[in-house]
C-alpha positions as MATLAB code, in Angstrom:
seq = 'XXXXXXXXXXXXXXXXXXXXXXXXXXXXXXXXXXXXXXXXXXXXXXXXXXXXXXXXXXXXXXXXXXXXXXXXXXXXXXXXXXXXXXXXXXXXXXXXXXXXXXXXXXXXXXXXXXXXXXXXXXXX';
ca = [
      -0.501  -12.119   16.358;
       1.837  -10.151   14.130;
      -0.036   -7.841   11.794;
       1.918   -7.485    8.567;
       1.987   -4.056    6.969;
       0.490   -3.647    3.517;
       2.624   -2.046    0.843;
       1.137   -0.453   -2.278;
       3.263    1.096   -5.016;
       1.411    3.474   -7.325;
       1.857    6.246   -9.865;
      -1.251    7.605  -11.551;
      -4.207    5.210  -11.324;
      -6.337    7.230   -8.910;
      -9.615    5.312   -9.286;
      -7.836    1.982   -8.860;
      -5.916    3.081   -5.773;
      -9.032    4.559   -4.179;
     -10.987    1.311   -4.667;
      -8.041   -0.695   -3.344;
      -7.776    1.392   -0.161;
     -11.551    1.389    0.342;
     -11.673   -2.398    0.082;
      -8.846   -2.694    2.609;
     -10.644   -0.306    4.992;
     -13.544   -2.785    5.137;
     -11.269   -5.507    6.496;
     -11.714   -6.721   10.045;
      -8.019   -6.261   10.928;
      -7.414   -2.975    9.100;
      -7.268   -1.065   12.395;
      -4.304   -3.253   13.440;
      -2.502   -2.863   10.110;
      -0.061   -0.243    8.870;
      -0.372    0.872    5.282;
       2.662    1.945    3.229;
       1.994    3.725   -0.069;
       4.754    4.963   -2.358;
       3.735    7.273   -5.185;
       6.339    7.233   -7.932;
       7.153   10.487   -9.705;
       5.624   10.739  -13.192;
       8.122    9.847  -15.945;
       6.183   11.794  -18.603;
       3.505   14.458  -18.909;
       0.794   11.910  -19.760;
       0.968   10.577  -16.167;
       0.703   13.948  -14.427;
      -3.104   14.233  -14.241;
      -3.477   10.864  -12.498;
      -0.507   11.641  -10.269;
      -2.133   14.920   -9.159;
      -5.443   13.122   -8.466;
      -3.619   10.569   -6.296;
      -1.764   13.353   -4.498;
      -5.058   15.154   -3.735;
      -6.577   11.902   -2.470;
      -3.598   11.031   -0.264;
      -3.258   14.567    1.084;
      -6.568   13.922    2.869;
      -6.448   11.717    5.932;
      -7.032    8.037    5.251;
      -8.660    6.425    8.270;
      -9.356    2.888    9.398;
      -5.762    1.709    9.686;
      -3.332    1.572   12.580;
      -1.143    4.024   10.669;
      -0.892    5.240    7.075;
       2.574    6.013    5.707;
       2.553    7.877    2.393;
       5.704    8.651    0.437;
       6.032   10.771   -2.699;
       9.163   10.042   -4.691;
      11.154   13.084   -5.839;
      12.219   11.427   -9.071;
      10.881    8.569  -11.162;
      12.109    5.249   -9.793;
      10.172    3.025  -12.163;
       7.920    0.206  -10.997;
      10.600   -2.216   -9.801;
      12.627    0.313   -7.840;
       9.482    1.830   -6.328;
       8.490   -1.618   -5.062;
      12.016   -2.301   -3.777;
      12.022    1.065   -2.007;
       8.766    0.141   -0.257;
      10.072   -3.285    0.726;
      13.149   -1.715    2.325;
      11.005    0.795    4.200;
       8.588   -1.821    5.571;
      11.254   -4.445    6.305;
      13.190   -1.901    8.366;
      10.394   -2.287   10.929;
       8.722   -5.643   10.157;
       9.785   -9.167    9.212;
       6.868   -9.667    6.800;
       4.657   -7.664    4.437;
       1.532   -8.017    2.360;
       2.176   -6.741   -1.166;
      -0.705   -5.181   -3.091;
      -0.966   -3.819   -6.599;
      -2.856   -0.530   -6.684;
      -5.647   -2.075   -8.759;
      -6.490   -4.900   -6.330;
      -9.842   -4.969   -4.580;
     -10.059   -7.464   -1.745;
     -12.617   -9.291    0.360;
     -13.359   -8.152    3.938;
     -11.352  -11.055    5.368;
      -8.272  -10.583    3.148;
      -5.961   -9.087    5.803;
      -6.933  -11.712    8.360;
      -6.371  -14.493    5.799;
      -2.914  -13.142    4.902;
      -1.812  -12.549    8.495;
      -2.915  -16.001    9.624;
      -1.176  -17.572    6.636;
       2.038  -15.658    7.309;
       1.912  -16.703   10.957;
       1.383  -20.340    9.985;
       4.301  -20.335    7.533;
       6.503  -18.544   10.055;
       6.506  -21.748   12.139;
       8.277  -23.702    9.388;
];
């Protein structure tokens, strides 16, 4: 089985990201899955509070995954470039990914469902 990494771009939605990560931690295959999170740099002052909250959260160790890769962008990339940056990072090591928005909350079998689906489609 190939366990696809999960990529999550984010900026300032701390509560959303925390719920997303917590729901992924409850997944049966989380311990076999790498997590890639890219935190975009705030484009304006109104985003700084949420950005700091996310930074505090991610500075603590996130457990339950094979590995957690956290990246803080040094300048604002914008949503599309932040996603593209994450894709390049993950695809440098893997041939597949699971893309998540930072406000998704998933069922405990989500990772298994995605990995099995990706494996099935890889045959065609």
